[in-house]
XYZ file of C-alpha atoms in Angstrom:
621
model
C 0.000 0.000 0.000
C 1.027 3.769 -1.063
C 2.267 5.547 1.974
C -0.461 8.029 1.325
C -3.485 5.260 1.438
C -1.690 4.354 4.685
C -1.907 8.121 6.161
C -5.281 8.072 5.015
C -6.409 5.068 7.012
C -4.411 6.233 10.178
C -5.846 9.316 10.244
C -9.594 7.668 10.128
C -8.838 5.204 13.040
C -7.117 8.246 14.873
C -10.337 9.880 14.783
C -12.772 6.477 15.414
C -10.317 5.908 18.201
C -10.477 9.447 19.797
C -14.195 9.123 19.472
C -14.453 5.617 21.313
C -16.079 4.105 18.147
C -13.266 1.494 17.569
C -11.510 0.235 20.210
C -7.424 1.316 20.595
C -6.447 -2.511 20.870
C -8.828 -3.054 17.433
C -6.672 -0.250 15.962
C -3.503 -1.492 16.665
C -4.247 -4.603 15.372
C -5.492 -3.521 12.188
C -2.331 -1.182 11.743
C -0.003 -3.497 12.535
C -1.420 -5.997 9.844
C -1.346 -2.760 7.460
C 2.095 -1.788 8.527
C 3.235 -5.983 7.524
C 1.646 -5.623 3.965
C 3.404 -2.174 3.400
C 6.675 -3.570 4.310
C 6.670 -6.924 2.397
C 5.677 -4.580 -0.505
C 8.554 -2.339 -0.035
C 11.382 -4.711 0.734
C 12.560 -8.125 -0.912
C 14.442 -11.104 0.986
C 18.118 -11.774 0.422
C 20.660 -13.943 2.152
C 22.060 -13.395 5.057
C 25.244 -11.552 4.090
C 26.089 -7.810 3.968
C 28.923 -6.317 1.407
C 31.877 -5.533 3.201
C 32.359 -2.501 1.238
C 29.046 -0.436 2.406
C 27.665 -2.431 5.345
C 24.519 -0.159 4.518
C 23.294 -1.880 1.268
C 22.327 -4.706 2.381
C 21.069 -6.914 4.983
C 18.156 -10.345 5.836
C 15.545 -7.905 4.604
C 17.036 -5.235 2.533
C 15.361 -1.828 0.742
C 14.690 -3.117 -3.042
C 15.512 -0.046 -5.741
C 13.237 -2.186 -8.034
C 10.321 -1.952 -5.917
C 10.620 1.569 -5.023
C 12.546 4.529 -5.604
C 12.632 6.293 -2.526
C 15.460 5.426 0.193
C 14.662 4.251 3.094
C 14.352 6.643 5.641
C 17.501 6.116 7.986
C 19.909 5.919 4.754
C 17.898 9.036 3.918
C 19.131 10.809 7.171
C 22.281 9.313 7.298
C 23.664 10.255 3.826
C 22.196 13.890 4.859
C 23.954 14.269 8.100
C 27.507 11.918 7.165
C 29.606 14.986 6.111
C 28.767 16.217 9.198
C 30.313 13.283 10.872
C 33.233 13.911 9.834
C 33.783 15.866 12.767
C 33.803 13.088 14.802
C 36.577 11.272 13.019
C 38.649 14.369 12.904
C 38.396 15.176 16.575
C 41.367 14.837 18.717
C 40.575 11.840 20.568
C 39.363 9.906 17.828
C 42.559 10.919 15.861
C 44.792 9.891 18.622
C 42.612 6.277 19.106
C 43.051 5.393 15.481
C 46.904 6.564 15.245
C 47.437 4.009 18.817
C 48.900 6.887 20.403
C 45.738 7.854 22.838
C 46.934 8.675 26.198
C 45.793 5.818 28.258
C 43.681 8.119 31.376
C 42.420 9.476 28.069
C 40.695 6.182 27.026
C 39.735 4.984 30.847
C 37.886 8.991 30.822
C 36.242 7.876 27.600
C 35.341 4.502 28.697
C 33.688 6.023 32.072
C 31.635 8.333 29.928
C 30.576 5.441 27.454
C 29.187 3.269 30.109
C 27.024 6.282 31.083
C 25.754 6.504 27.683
C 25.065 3.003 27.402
C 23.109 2.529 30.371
C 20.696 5.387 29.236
C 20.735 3.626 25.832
C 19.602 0.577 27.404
C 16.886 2.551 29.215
C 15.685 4.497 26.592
C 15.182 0.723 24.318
C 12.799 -0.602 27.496
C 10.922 3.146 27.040
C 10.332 2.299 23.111
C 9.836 -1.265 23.640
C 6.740 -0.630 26.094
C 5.886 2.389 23.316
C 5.912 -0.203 20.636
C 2.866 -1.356 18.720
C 3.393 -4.892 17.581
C 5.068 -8.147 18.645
C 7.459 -8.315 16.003
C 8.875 -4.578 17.046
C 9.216 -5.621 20.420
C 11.078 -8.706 19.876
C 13.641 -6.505 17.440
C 14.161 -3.962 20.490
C 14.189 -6.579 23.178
C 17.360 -7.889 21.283
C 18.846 -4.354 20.733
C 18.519 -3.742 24.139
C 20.624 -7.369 24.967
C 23.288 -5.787 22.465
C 23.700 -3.011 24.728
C 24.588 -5.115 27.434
C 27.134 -6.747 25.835
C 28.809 -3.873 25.069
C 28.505 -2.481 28.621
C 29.995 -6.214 29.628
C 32.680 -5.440 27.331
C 33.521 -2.041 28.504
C 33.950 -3.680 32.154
C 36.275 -6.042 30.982
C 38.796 -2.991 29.926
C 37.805 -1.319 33.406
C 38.783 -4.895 35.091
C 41.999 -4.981 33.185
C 43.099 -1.715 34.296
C 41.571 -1.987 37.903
C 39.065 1.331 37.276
C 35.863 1.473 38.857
C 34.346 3.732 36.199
C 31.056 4.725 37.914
C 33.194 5.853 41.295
C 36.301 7.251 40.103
C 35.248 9.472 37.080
C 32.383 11.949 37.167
C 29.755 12.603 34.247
C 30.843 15.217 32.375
C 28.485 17.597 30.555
C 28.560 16.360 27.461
C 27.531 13.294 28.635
C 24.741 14.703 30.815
C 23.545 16.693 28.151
C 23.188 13.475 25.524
C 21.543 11.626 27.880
C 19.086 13.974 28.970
C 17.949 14.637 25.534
C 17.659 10.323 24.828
C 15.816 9.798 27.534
C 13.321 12.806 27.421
C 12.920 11.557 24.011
C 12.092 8.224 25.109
C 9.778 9.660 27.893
C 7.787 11.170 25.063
C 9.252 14.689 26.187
C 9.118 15.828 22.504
C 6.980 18.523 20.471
C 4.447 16.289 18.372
C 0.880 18.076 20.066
C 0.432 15.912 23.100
C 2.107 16.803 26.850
C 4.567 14.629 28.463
C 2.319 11.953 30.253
C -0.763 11.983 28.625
C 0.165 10.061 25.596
C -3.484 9.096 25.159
C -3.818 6.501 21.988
C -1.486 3.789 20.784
C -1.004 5.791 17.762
C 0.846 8.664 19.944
C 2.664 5.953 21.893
C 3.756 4.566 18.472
C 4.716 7.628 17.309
C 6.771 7.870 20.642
C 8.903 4.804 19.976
C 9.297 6.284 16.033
C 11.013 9.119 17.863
C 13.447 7.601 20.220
C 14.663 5.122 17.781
C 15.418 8.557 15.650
C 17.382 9.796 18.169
C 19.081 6.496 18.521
C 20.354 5.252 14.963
C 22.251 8.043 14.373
C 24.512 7.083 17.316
C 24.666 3.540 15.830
C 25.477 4.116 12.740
C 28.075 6.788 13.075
C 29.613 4.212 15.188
C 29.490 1.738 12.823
C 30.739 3.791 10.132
C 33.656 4.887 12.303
C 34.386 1.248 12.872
C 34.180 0.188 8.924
C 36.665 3.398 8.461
C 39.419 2.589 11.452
C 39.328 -1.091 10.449
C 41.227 0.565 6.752
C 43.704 2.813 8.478
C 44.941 0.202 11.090
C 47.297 -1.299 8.002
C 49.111 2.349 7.976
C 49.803 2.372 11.472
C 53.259 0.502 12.335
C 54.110 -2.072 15.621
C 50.972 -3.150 18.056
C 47.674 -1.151 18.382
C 46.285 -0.763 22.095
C 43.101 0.149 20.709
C 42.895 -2.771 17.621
C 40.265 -4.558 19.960
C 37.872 -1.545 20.110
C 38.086 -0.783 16.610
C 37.505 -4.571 15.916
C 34.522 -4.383 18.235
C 32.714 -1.642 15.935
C 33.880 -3.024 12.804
C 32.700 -6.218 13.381
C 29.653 -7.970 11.439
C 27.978 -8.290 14.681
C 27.528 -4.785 15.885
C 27.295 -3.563 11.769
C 24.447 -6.061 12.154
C 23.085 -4.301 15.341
C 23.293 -0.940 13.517
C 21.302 -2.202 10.635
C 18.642 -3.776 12.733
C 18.365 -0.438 14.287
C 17.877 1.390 10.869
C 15.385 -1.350 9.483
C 13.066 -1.148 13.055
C 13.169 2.623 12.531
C 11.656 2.576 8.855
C 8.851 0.025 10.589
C 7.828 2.502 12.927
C 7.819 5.512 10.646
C 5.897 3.721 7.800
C 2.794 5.324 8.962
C 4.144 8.670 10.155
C 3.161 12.012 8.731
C 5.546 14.222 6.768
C 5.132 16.466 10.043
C 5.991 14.150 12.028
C 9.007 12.421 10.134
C 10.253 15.975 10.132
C 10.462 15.891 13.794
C 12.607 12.501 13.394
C 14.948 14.246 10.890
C 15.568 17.086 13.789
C 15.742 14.608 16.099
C 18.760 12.450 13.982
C 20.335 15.680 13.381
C 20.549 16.705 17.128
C 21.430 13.234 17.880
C 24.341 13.410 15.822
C 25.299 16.905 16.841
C 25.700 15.146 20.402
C 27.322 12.596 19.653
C 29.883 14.911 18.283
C 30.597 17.466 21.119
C 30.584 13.651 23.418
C 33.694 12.986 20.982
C 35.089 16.443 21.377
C 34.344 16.390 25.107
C 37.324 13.840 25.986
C 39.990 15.417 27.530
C 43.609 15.665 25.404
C 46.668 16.189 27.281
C 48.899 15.295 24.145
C 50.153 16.941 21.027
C 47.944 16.101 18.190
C 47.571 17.390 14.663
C 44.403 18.623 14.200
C 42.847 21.066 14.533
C 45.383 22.840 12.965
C 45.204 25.984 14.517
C 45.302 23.946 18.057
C 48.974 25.043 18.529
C 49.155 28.326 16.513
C 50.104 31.241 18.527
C 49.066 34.098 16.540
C 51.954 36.702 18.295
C 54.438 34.687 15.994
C 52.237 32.530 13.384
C 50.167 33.293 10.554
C 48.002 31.246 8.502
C 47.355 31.946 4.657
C 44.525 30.686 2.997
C 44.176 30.225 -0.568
C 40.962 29.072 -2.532
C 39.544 28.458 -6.247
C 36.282 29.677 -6.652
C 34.293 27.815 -9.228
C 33.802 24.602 -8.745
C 35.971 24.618 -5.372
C 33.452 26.738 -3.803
C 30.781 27.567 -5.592
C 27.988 24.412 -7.303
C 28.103 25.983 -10.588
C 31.096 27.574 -13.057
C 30.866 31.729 -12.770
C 31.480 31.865 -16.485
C 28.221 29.639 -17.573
C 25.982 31.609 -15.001
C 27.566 35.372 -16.672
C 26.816 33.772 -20.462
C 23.531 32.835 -19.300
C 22.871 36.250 -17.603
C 24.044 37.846 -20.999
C 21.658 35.833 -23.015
C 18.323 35.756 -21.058
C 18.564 39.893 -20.876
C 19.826 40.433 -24.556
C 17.447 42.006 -26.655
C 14.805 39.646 -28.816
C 16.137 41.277 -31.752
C 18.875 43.615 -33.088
C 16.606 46.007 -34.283
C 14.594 48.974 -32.405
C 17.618 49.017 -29.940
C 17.721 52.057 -27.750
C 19.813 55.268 -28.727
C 22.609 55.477 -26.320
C 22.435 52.127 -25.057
C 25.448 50.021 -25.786
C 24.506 47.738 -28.776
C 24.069 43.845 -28.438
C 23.510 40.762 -30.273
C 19.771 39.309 -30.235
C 19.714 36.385 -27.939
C 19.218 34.114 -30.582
C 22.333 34.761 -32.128
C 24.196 35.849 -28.603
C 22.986 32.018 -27.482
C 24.726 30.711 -31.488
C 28.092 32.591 -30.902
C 28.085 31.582 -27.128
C 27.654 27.515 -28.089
C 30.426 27.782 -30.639
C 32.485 29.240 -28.216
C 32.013 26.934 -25.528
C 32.167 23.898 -28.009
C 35.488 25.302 -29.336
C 36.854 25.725 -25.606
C 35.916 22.645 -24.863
C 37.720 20.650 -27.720
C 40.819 22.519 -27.921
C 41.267 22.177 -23.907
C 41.285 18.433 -24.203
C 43.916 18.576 -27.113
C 45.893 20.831 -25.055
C 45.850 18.260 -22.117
C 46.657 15.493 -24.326
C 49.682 17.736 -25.872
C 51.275 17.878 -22.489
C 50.543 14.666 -21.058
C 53.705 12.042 -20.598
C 53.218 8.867 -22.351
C 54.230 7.033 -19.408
C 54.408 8.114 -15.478
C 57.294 10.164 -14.768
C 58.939 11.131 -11.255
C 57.758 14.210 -9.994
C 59.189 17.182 -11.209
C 57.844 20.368 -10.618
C 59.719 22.496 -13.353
C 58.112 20.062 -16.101
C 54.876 20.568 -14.700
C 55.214 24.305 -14.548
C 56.573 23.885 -17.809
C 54.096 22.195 -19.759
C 50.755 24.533 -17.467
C 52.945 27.356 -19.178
C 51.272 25.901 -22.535
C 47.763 25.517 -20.771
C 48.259 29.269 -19.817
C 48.745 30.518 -23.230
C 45.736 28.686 -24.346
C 43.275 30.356 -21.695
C 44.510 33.654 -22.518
C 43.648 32.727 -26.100
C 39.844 31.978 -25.275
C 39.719 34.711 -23.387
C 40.661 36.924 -26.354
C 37.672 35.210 -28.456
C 35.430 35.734 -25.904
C 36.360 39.415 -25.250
C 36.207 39.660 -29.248
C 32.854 38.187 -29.650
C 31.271 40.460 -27.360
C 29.123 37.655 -25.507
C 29.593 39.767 -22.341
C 28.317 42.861 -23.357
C 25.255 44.459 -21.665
C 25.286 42.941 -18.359
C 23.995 45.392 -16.195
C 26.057 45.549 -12.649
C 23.107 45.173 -10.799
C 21.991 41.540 -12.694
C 25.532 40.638 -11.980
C 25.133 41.359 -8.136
C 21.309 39.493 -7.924
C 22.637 36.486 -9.702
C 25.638 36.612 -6.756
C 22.877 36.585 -4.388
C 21.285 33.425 -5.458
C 24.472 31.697 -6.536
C 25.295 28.889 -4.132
C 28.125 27.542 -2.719
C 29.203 24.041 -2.109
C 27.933 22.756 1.807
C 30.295 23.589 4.669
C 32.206 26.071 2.849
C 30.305 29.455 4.196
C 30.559 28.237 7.397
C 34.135 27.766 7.191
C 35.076 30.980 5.934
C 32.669 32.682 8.113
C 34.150 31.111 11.093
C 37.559 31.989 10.270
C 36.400 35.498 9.852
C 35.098 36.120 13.060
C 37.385 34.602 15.201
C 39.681 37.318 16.359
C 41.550 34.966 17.859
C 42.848 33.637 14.655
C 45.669 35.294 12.898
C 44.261 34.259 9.121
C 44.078 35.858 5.875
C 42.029 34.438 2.970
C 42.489 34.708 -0.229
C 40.293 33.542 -3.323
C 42.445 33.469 -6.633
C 40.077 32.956 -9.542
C 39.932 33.041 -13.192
C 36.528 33.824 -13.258
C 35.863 37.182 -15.338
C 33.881 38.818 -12.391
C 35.202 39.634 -9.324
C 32.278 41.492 -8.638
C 30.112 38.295 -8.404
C 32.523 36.336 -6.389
C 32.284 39.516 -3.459
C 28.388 39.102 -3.881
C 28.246 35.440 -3.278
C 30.325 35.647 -0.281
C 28.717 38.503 1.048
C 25.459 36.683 0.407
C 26.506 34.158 2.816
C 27.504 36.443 5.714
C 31.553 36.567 4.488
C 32.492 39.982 3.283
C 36.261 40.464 4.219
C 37.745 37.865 1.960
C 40.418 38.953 -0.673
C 39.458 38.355 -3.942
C 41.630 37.944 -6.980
C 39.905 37.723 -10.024
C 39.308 39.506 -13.600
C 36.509 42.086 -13.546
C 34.469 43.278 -16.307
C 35.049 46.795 -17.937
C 31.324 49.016 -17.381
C 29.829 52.128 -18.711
C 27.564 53.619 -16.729
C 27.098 50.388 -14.784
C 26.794 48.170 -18.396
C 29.122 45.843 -19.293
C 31.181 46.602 -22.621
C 32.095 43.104 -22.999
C 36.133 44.310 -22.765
C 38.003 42.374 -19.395
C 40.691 43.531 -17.004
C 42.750 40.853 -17.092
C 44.186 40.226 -13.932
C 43.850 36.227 -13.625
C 43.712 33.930 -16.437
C 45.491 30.987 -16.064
C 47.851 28.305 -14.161
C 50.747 30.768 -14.504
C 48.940 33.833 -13.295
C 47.419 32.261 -10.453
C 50.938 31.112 -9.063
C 52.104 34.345 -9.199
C 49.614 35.870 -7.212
C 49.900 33.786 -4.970
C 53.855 34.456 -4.759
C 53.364 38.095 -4.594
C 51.048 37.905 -1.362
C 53.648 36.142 0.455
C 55.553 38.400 -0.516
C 53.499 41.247 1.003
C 53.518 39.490 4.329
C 54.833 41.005 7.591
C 58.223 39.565 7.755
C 59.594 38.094 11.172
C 56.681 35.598 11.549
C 56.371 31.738 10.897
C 53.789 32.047 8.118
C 51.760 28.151 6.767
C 50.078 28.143 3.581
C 47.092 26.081 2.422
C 46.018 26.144 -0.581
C 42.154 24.214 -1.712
C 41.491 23.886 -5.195
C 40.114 21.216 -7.790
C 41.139 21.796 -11.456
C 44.150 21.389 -13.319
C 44.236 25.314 -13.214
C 45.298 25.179 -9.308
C 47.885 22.214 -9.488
C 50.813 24.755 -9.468
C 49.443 26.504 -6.875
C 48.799 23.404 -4.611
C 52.449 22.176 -5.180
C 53.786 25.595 -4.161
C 51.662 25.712 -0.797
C 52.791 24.101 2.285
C 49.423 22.442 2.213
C 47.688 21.090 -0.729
C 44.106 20.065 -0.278
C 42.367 18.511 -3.836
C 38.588 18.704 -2.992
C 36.241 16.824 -5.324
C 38.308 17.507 -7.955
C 37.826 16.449 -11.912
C 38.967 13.951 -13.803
C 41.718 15.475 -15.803
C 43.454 17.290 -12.351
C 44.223 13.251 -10.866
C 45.252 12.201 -14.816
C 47.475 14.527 -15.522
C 48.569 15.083 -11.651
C 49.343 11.314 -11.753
C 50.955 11.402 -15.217
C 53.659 13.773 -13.632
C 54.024 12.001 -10.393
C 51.999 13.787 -8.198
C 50.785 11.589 -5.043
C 47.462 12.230 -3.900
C 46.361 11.013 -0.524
C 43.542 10.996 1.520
C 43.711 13.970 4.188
C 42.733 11.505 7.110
C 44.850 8.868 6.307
C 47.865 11.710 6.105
C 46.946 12.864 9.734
C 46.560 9.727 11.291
C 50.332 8.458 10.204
C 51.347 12.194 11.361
C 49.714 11.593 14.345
C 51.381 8.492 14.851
C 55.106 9.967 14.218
C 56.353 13.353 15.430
C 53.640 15.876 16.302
C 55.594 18.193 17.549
C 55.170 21.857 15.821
C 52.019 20.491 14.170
C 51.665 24.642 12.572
C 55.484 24.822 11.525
C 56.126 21.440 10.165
C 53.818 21.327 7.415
C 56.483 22.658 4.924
C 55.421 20.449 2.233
C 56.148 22.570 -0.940
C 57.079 21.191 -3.840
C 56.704 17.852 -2.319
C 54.830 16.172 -5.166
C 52.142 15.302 -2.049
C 48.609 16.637 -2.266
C 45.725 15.845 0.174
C 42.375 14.900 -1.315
C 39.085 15.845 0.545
C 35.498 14.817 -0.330
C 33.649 17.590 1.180
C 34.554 21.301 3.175
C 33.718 20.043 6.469
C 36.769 18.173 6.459
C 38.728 21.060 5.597
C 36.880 22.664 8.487
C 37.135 19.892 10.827
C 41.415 19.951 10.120
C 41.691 23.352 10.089
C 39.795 24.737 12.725
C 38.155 21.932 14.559
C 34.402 21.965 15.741
C-alpha cells in the first residue's frame, strides 16, 4: 500500500479511536497488519550476508531499488547528516585512538563516559519497547537492548583490566549529561508532536513515541558503525601493536554492523505510517542526535600533542596562517562563467533592431545564445587537445619544473579563449546590478560558508584568505560571499570593464590561467609582515590550481575532476587521503604540528570529499 493510502487510514482510526467508536487494541491490530503488507511490498528477501564494502546496502531484509525509488528513511538521514560526521573522526581523541597513540587516562575517561551513555541507551530501548505497537517490534528492540549489554559487559572487561571502577572514580561530564538527557526525554515522550509529556493518550501517539526515540538512537549507531568500517582501513598504515585494535575490531565487526542495521530497518517500521510532520520531527531529532554525539567525541579530555585542529597550537603573536581558494567549482555548485553567459543571453534584446539610442549595442539572444555555443564547443575541444599535448606517455617522477613547464602551454591557451570571448562580445550588456542578484542566489558548495565565516570572526585567529580565480567577475565572487555572511575575503579575479554600470564586454585581465594564479599567490607572500612563521594552504580542484597546490605548504584537492588526478598522476603527483595523512602524522612526530607542514614542492597533495573536512582539520568543531 502507497504511503499516502496508509496516512489516510491512520488518520480515520485516529479519529474512530479518539471518538471511542473502535476500540485502541482493534486499531492497533489492524495497523499493525497494514504496517506488515506495506513492508513486504517495499522490501525483498536476500541472504544473510552484507557487502563488506558499504555495510549499509544490504542486509536479511534489505530496501529493493526495483520496488521503489525512494530510500529508506535512515539511509535518507544518514547520507544527509555523514559529512557532518566527519567531525567526529577528525576530533582529537578519535585521531589519537586510530593513530594508537591515545593517552591511556584518556581512554579509561572515555570509557567512564561510554558506560554512562550506554546505560541510558539501554533505558531508553525498554521506554520504546513498552511504546511499541506490535510483537514483532518488540522482539527486534528486546534484542537491541541485549546488544547493549554486551557492550557495557565489554567495557567492564577494559575497566577490570586496568583496575578502574568507572562509575566511582570518574564523574559525568556535561557532554555526557547533556546526551543523555535529551535520549531519555525523548524516550519519555518529552518531545513537540501536540500531546504533553504523560498523557500520551492513543497507541497511535505511543507509536509515534517509539518512532522518535529510535530517531534519536540510529544516528549514534550508525556513526559508530561507520567509524568502525573506516578505522578497520587505516589500522594497516599504522606501524608495531595497536592498544586500541580490539575496540576498533569491536565496531567493525559484522555483529555490531548487524546491530546498527537492525536499528535502521526497526526505525523505517515505525515511521511507515508517520506524517511528513511528524518524520520531520525525526529528521531534527537524527540531526541533534548526531550533533551530540559529536561534542561527546570532542568532550574527551587531550593532554597530548595532536595534529588537528590545525590551529590547536598556533600562537598568533608569531604565526600566521594563509589561505588560498579556487572559486568555481571549489566553492561555488556551478562555473561563474556559464551563469555570466547565461545572464548575458536571457537579458539580450529579442532582436537587433529597435535598440535604444545610447544604449550600448548587443547581439539578439538568438544569435548571442549561437556565438556563445560555438564558443564553448570550441573551448571545450581545444582544452582536451591541449591536455593530451602535455601529457607524458608514461608516469614520470615528480618534477615540478616540467609541470610548470608544460601549465605554461595551458596558460597561453586560456589567454587565447579569453581573447575570443572578449572579441565576440558575448559579455556585453550585463547590467552591474543583474551581476550582483545572480551573486545573491548563486550557491556555494555545503560547509564552505561556514568555514570561511568562522575563520572570519574569530579574532583569535591570525588568518588571511584569499580567493584566486579566473573567473571574469570579481564582482560576483564579493556578492556570493557577502550573500553568505563573508564579506572580508580577498578576492583575486578579472573584472568586467562598465559604462555607466553596463558591461562593454572588454576584461581587465588580472587572472587567467595556471601561470597567473601562481604568481599571485607568490606576490602575497611576498606582502607578508616579515619576522613571523607564516603556513600556507592552498584548496582547489582543477588542473588550473595544481601549481598553486604544489607551491603551498598544504595542498588540499577537494572533489576535484577527472583530468586534475590524470594529468597530476601522469607527472608524479601523489594524492592522498587527508585523514589517512593525519593519522600516520599523528602516529610519528607531532611536535610543531603549525610549523612542520612545509610540504612545498613535495609532489604530495591531500584529497578531501567535502569542506567540512577542511573545516574539521583546520579549525576543529
Amino acid at each position: 500500500m502507497q504511503r499516502r493510502q496508509l496516512l489516510i487510514f491512520l488518520s480515520l482510526m485516529r479519529i474512530l479511536s479518539t471518538a471511542g467508536l473502535i476500540k485502541p487494541r482493534l486499531a492497533t491490530a489492524l495497523l499493525s497488519r497494514l504496517r506488515f503488507h506495506s513492508r513486504l511490498n517495499s522490501v525483498q528477501l536476500s541472504p544473510n550476508t552484507r557487502s563488506s564494502s558499504n555495510p549499509m546496502r544490504t542486509s536479511a531484509i534489505a530496501f529493493s531499488s526495483s520496488s521503489s525509488t525512494e530510500e529508506s528513511l535512515p539511509k535518507r538521514l544518514f547520507n544527509k547528516f555523514v559529512k557532518e560526521a566527519v567531525f567526529a573522526s577528525y576530533s582529537p581523541f578519535a585521531l589519537c585512538l586510530v593513530a594508537g597513540t591515545l593517552n591511556i587516562d584518556t581512554f579509561r575517561h572515555y570509557i567512564a563516559q561510554d558506560v554512562h551513555f550506554l546505560k541510558a541507551f539501554a533505558r531508553a530501548y525498554e521506554l520504546a519497547e513498552d511504546c511499541a505497537d506490535d510483537d514483532d517490534a518488540k522482539l527486534v528492540i528486546s534484542e537491541l537492548r541485549k546488544d547493549v549489554l554486551e557492550e557495557l559487559k565489554m567495557h567492564d572487561s577494559f575497566a577490570r583490566e586496568w583496575g578502574l571502577d568507572v562509575a566511582k572514580e570518574i564523574p559525568v561530564n556535561s557532554a555526557t549529561i547533556k546526551y543523555t538527557e535529551f535520549l531519555l526525554a525523548t524516550a519519555a515522550g518529552k518531545v513537540e508532536v501536540g500531546k504533553a509529556p504523560g498523557k500520551l493518550a492513543t497507541p497511535f501517539e505511543r507509536t509515534k513515541v517509539a518512532a522518535y526515540t529510535l530517531g534519536a538512537m540510529t544516528p549514534c549507531m550508525r556513526l559508530y558503525a561507520f567509524l568502525g568500517k573506516e578505522f578497520k582501513g587505516l589500522l594497516d598504515h599504522i606501524q608495531g601493536p595497536h592498544p586500541y585494535k580490539s575496540w576498533i575490531d569491536n565496531y567493525a565487526s559484522e555483529g555490531f554492523q548487524a546491530s546498527a542495521l537492525k536499528t535502521e530497518d526497526l526505525l523505517e517500521k515505525l515511521s511507515v505510517s508517520l506524517t511528513s510532520e511528524e518524520l520531520d520531527i525525526i529528521e531534527k531529532l537524527y540531526q541533534q542526535a548526531m550533533k551530540l554525539e559529536i561534542e561527546f567525541f570532542h568532550a574527551q579530555p587531550i593532554s597530548q600533542p595532536t595534529v588537528v585542529p590545525l590551529t590547536r597550537d598556533q600562537n598568533p603573536a608569531e604565526d600566521r596562517l594563509l589561505i588560498f581558494s579556487d572559486f568555481d567549482l571549489t566553492c561555488s555548485v556551478v562555473d561563474s562563467s556559464a551563469i555570466l553567459a547565461e545572464m548575458a543571453i536571457v537579458k539580450a534584446p529579442k532582436s537587433d533592431l529597435n535598440q535604444p539610442e545610447g544604449k550600448i549595442s548587443r547581439m539578439s539572444s538568438t544569435e548571442l545564445k549561437n556565438t556563445w555555443a560555438v564558443i564553448s564547443n570550441r573551448y571545450t575541444d581545444e582544452y582536451e587537445a591541449c591536455i593530451k599535448n602535455i601529457m607524458p606517455p608514461q608516469k614520470v617522477e615528480f618534477n615540478y619544473d616540467a609541470l610548470h613547464k608544460a601549465l605554461e602551454q595551458v596558460s597561453d591557451f586560456e589567454k587565447e579563449a579569453n581573447s575570443r570571448v572578449i572579441e565576440s562580445s558575448v559579455l556585453k550588456g550585463i547590467h552591474l546590478e543583474d551581476i550582483k542578484r545572480a551573486g545573491e542566489r548563486m550557491k556555494l558548495r555545503d560547509g564552505c560558508a561556514s568555514f570561511f565565516q568562522k575563520i572570519v570572526k574569530d579574532e583569535n585567529l591570525n588568518t588571511d584568505v584569499h580567493i584566486l580565480s579566473c573567473s571574469w567577475s570579481g564582482d560576483l565572487i564579493k556578492m556570493v560571499f557577502l550573500s553568505a555572511g563573508v564579506d572580508v575575503l580577498n578576492v583575486h579575479a578579472n573584472e568586467l570593464v562598465f559604462e555607466e554600470s553596463i558591461s562593454t564586454g572588454e576584461l581587465v585581465r588580472k587572472m587567467e590561467s595556471p601561470i597567473d594564479k601562481l604568481e599571485a599567490f607568490k606576490n602575497i607572500l611576498k606582502d607578508r609582515t616579515s619576522g613571523k612563521k607564516i603556513l600556507t594552504v592552498y584548496i582547489g580542484d582543477t588542473m588550473g590550481d595544481l601549481l598553486c597546490l604544489l607551491e603551498a605548504d598544504i595542498g588540499i584537492v577537494i572533489a576535484s575532476s577527472p583530468s586534475l588526478k590524470r594529468l597530476g598522476k601522469r607527472y608524479g603527483i601523489s594524492f592522498v587521503p587527508l585523514y589517512r595523512a593525519l593519522v600516520k602524522k599523528q602516529n610519528g612526530d607531532v611536535e610543531g604540528s603549525f610549523s612542520n607542514w612545509k610540504g612545498r614542492h613535495s609532489g604530495v597533495l591531500y584529497t578531501v570529499q567535502y569542506w567540512d573536512e577542511v573545516h574539521a582539520f583546520i579549525l576543529g568543531w
